[in-house]
Amino acid sequence: SYVLTQPPSVSVAPGKTARITCGGNNIGSKSVHWYQQKPGQAPVLVIYYDSDRPSGIPERFSGSNSGNTATLTISRVEAGDEADYYCQVWDSSSNGGVFGGGTKLTVL
Amino acid sequence: EVQLVESGGGLVQPGGSLRLSCAASGFTFSSYWMSWVRQAPGKGLEWVANIKQDGSEKYYVDSVKGRFTISRDNAKNSLYLQMNSLRAEDTAVYYCASSRDSTFDYWGQGTLVTVSS
């Protein structure tokens, strides 16, 4: 089955830019979605189809996808952005979703 | 406002059964694929199963095939997960999620299933 690889943790100072990567074999040929999960809460979709934002998600959140790496970028990071972030693609062989292992974003 | 409310979780012994329910509101339930996604304590997200709008197609992660059954009742705007032959490794929070194209766009708050003797 398809494997997505994320760094376990990323740290960033407030006001700076955080970049969270998601690696996969030729992931650039797939649509990548990103979810934010705060402690004790359900995941929330923050980026879909590589770079689109659902309504209500700040413009500070953006995404890109090329080659073997997809990236979630959070500009002007705020304390409230501290959360776990998961990338996800669709696996046509299983007709189901595949998630990366998740990245804990720490705001210093 | 979209709402997904799971219920039915609890403590069950290994080998036991449990049926989870998810009540949907705020959107046209019958127009969406629906999914179950789980999260073991302190771990990441894992897709478990999904079902087509009319229930004609169902798919499962390998680890639950033959043990779990996903179903839906569009008249009641409800999604279900029948879990049999439960194992310790099935312990997790189970989320109900609506699926649009290849995303999970709305999630419930989850229900905790604990498999332990």
Short mmCIF file of N, CA and C in Angstrom, two decimals, chain B residues 31-92:
data_model
loop_
_atom_site.label_atom_id
_atom_site.label_comp_id
_atom_site.label_asym_id
_atom_site.label_seq_id
_atom_site.Cartn_x
_atom_site.Cartn_y
_atom_site.Cartn_z
N SER B 31 -26.26 11.92 -0.36
CA SER B 31 -25.45 12.32 -1.51
C SER B 31 -23.96 12.10 -1.30
N TYR B 32 -23.59 11.64 -0.12
CA TYR B 32 -22.17 11.55 0.21
C TYR B 32 -21.72 10.11 0.48
N TRP B 33 -20.52 9.78 0.00
CA TRP B 33 -19.83 8.64 0.58
C TRP B 33 -19.62 8.97 2.06
N MET B 34 -19.56 7.93 2.90
CA MET B 34 -19.28 8.11 4.31
C MET B 34 -18.19 7.14 4.74
N SER B 35 -17.44 7.54 5.75
CA SER B 35 -16.29 6.74 6.18
C SER B 35 -16.20 6.66 7.69
N TRP B 36 -15.47 5.66 8.15
CA TRP B 36 -15.02 5.56 9.53
C TRP B 36 -13.49 5.65 9.52
N VAL B 37 -12.98 6.48 10.40
CA VAL B 37 -11.54 6.65 10.58
C VAL B 37 -11.26 6.48 12.07
N ARG B 38 -10.19 5.78 12.42
CA ARG B 38 -9.89 5.59 13.83
C ARG B 38 -8.51 6.12 14.19
N GLN B 39 -8.35 6.31 15.50
CA GLN B 39 -7.09 6.82 16.03
C GLN B 39 -6.80 6.13 17.35
N ALA B 40 -5.81 5.27 17.36
CA ALA B 40 -5.40 4.60 18.59
C ALA B 40 -4.80 5.64 19.53
N PRO B 41 -4.85 5.38 20.83
CA PRO B 41 -4.35 6.35 21.81
C PRO B 41 -2.92 6.78 21.52
N GLY B 42 -2.71 8.08 21.36
CA GLY B 42 -1.38 8.62 21.11
C GLY B 42 -0.83 8.35 19.72
N LYS B 43 -1.66 7.81 18.83
CA LYS B 43 -1.20 7.44 17.49
C LYS B 43 -1.87 8.30 16.43
N GLY B 44 -1.57 7.98 15.17
CA GLY B 44 -2.10 8.73 14.05
C GLY B 44 -3.44 8.23 13.56
N LEU B 45 -3.89 8.81 12.47
CA LEU B 45 -5.19 8.49 11.91
C LEU B 45 -5.08 7.28 10.97
N GLU B 46 -6.12 6.46 10.99
CA GLU B 46 -6.17 5.29 10.11
C GLU B 46 -7.58 5.16 9.53
N TRP B 47 -7.68 5.19 8.22
CA TRP B 47 -8.96 4.95 7.57
C TRP B 47 -9.37 3.49 7.82
N VAL B 48 -10.65 3.28 8.13
CA VAL B 48 -11.14 1.94 8.47
C VAL B 48 -12.06 1.38 7.37
N ALA B 49 -13.03 2.18 6.95
CA ALA B 49 -14.01 1.68 5.99
C ALA B 49 -14.76 2.84 5.37
N ASN B 50 -15.32 2.60 4.19
CA ASN B 50 -16.20 3.59 3.59
C ASN B 50 -17.32 2.92 2.81
N ILE B 51 -18.36 3.71 2.53
CA ILE B 51 -19.55 3.18 1.88
C ILE B 51 -20.11 4.21 0.92
N LYS B 52 -20.52 3.73 -0.24
CA LYS B 52 -21.07 4.59 -1.28
C LYS B 52 -22.44 5.13 -0.85
N GLN B 53 -22.88 6.15 -1.59
CA GLN B 53 -24.12 6.83 -1.24
C GLN B 53 -25.30 5.86 -1.06
N ASP B 54 -25.42 4.90 -1.97
CA ASP B 54 -26.57 3.98 -1.92
C ASP B 54 -26.24 2.66 -1.23
N GLY B 55 -25.05 2.55 -0.67
CA GLY B 55 -24.64 1.34 0.05
C GLY B 55 -24.18 0.21 -0.84
N SER B 56 -24.09 0.45 -2.14
CA SER B 56 -23.78 -0.63 -3.08
C SER B 56 -22.29 -0.98 -3.11
N GLU B 57 -21.44 -0.09 -2.62
CA GLU B 57 -20.00 -0.36 -2.56
C GLU B 57 -19.50 -0.10 -1.16
N LYS B 58 -18.68 -1.02 -0.67
CA LYS B 58 -18.09 -0.89 0.66
C LYS B 58 -16.64 -1.35 0.58
N TYR B 59 -15.77 -0.64 1.27
CA TYR B 59 -14.36 -0.98 1.26
C TYR B 59 -13.81 -0.91 2.68
N TYR B 60 -12.80 -1.75 2.93
CA TYR B 60 -12.26 -1.86 4.29
C TYR B 60 -10.73 -1.91 4.25
N VAL B 61 -10.12 -1.43 5.32
CA VAL B 61 -8.69 -1.64 5.50
C VAL B 61 -8.48 -3.13 5.77
N ASP B 62 -7.35 -3.66 5.33
CA ASP B 62 -7.12 -5.11 5.43
C ASP B 62 -7.30 -5.65 6.85
N SER B 63 -6.89 -4.89 7.83
CA SER B 63 -6.87 -5.39 9.22
C SER B 63 -8.26 -5.63 9.80
N VAL B 64 -9.30 -5.12 9.16
CA VAL B 64 -10.66 -5.32 9.70
C VAL B 64 -11.55 -6.12 8.76
N LYS B 65 -11.04 -6.48 7.60
CA LYS B 65 -11.85 -7.25 6.65
C LYS B 65 -12.31 -8.56 7.28
N GLY B 66 -13.59 -8.85 7.11
CA GLY B 66 -14.16 -10.07 7.66
C GLY B 66 -14.62 -9.93 9.10
N ARG B 67 -14.26 -8.83 9.76
CA ARG B 67 -14.65 -8.61 11.16
C ARG B 67 -15.59 -7.43 11.32
N PHE B 68 -15.37 -6.37 10.51
CA PHE B 68 -16.18 -5.15 10.60
C PHE B 68 -17.10 -5.05 9.39
N THR B 69 -18.27 -4.47 9.60
CA THR B 69 -19.22 -4.23 8.52
C THR B 69 -19.75 -2.81 8.61
N ILE B 70 -19.58 -2.06 7.53
CA ILE B 70 -20.11 -0.71 7.47
C ILE B 70 -21.48 -0.76 6.79
N SER B 71 -22.40 0.06 7.26
CA SER B 71 -23.72 0.14 6.65
C SER B 71 -24.29 1.52 6.87
N ARG B 72 -25.39 1.82 6.21
CA ARG B 72 -26.02 3.13 6.35
C ARG B 72 -27.51 3.00 6.16
N ASP B 73 -28.24 3.96 6.71
CA ASP B 73 -29.69 4.06 6.54
C ASP B 73 -29.96 5.50 6.13
N ASN B 74 -30.15 5.73 4.85
CA ASN B 74 -30.34 7.09 4.36
C ASN B 74 -31.66 7.70 4.85
N ALA B 75 -32.63 6.88 5.12
CA ALA B 75 -33.91 7.39 5.64
C ALA B 75 -33.74 7.96 7.05
N LYS B 76 -32.75 7.44 7.77
CA LYS B 76 -32.50 7.90 9.14
C LYS B 76 -31.26 8.78 9.23
N ASN B 77 -30.64 9.08 8.08
CA ASN B 77 -29.40 9.88 8.07
C ASN B 77 -28.37 9.31 9.04
N SER B 78 -28.19 8.02 8.97
CA SER B 78 -27.32 7.35 9.94
C SER B 78 -26.33 6.40 9.27
N LEU B 79 -25.16 6.35 9.87
CA LEU B 79 -24.06 5.48 9.44
C LEU B 79 -23.76 4.54 10.60
N TYR B 80 -23.36 3.31 10.27
CA TYR B 80 -23.10 2.32 11.31
C TYR B 80 -21.78 1.60 11.04
N LEU B 81 -21.22 1.04 12.12
CA LEU B 81 -20.07 0.15 12.01
C LEU B 81 -20.28 -1.00 12.98
N GLN B 82 -20.53 -2.18 12.45
CA GLN B 82 -20.64 -3.37 13.27
C GLN B 82 -19.26 -3.98 13.40
N MET B 83 -18.80 -4.10 14.64
CA MET B 83 -17.45 -4.60 14.89
C MET B 83 -17.55 -5.92 15.66
N ASN B 84 -17.06 -6.97 15.05
CA ASN B 84 -17.05 -8.29 15.67
C ASN B 84 -15.62 -8.77 15.89
N SER B 85 -15.47 -9.79 16.71
CA SER B 85 -14.15 -10.39 16.97
C SER B 85 -13.12 -9.31 17.29
N LEU B 86 -13.49 -8.45 18.21
CA LEU B 86 -12.62 -7.31 18.52
C LEU B 86 -11.33 -7.74 19.19
N ARG B 87 -10.28 -7.00 18.86
CA ARG B 87 -8.94 -7.27 19.38
C ARG B 87 -8.42 -6.05 20.13
N ALA B 88 -7.41 -6.26 20.93
CA ALA B 88 -6.83 -5.14 21.68
C ALA B 88 -6.37 -4.03 20.73
N GLU B 89 -5.87 -4.41 19.58
CA GLU B 89 -5.36 -3.41 18.64
C GLU B 89 -6.47 -2.61 17.95
N ASP B 90 -7.71 -2.95 18.20
CA ASP B 90 -8.84 -2.15 17.69
C ASP B 90 -9.18 -1.01 18.64
N THR B 91 -8.53 -0.96 19.78
CA THR B 91 -8.76 0.13 20.73
C THR B 91 -8.40 1.47 20.10
N ALA B 92 -9.36 2.37 20.06
CA ALA B 92 -9.15 3.64 19.37
C ALA B 92 -10.38 4.54 19.55
#
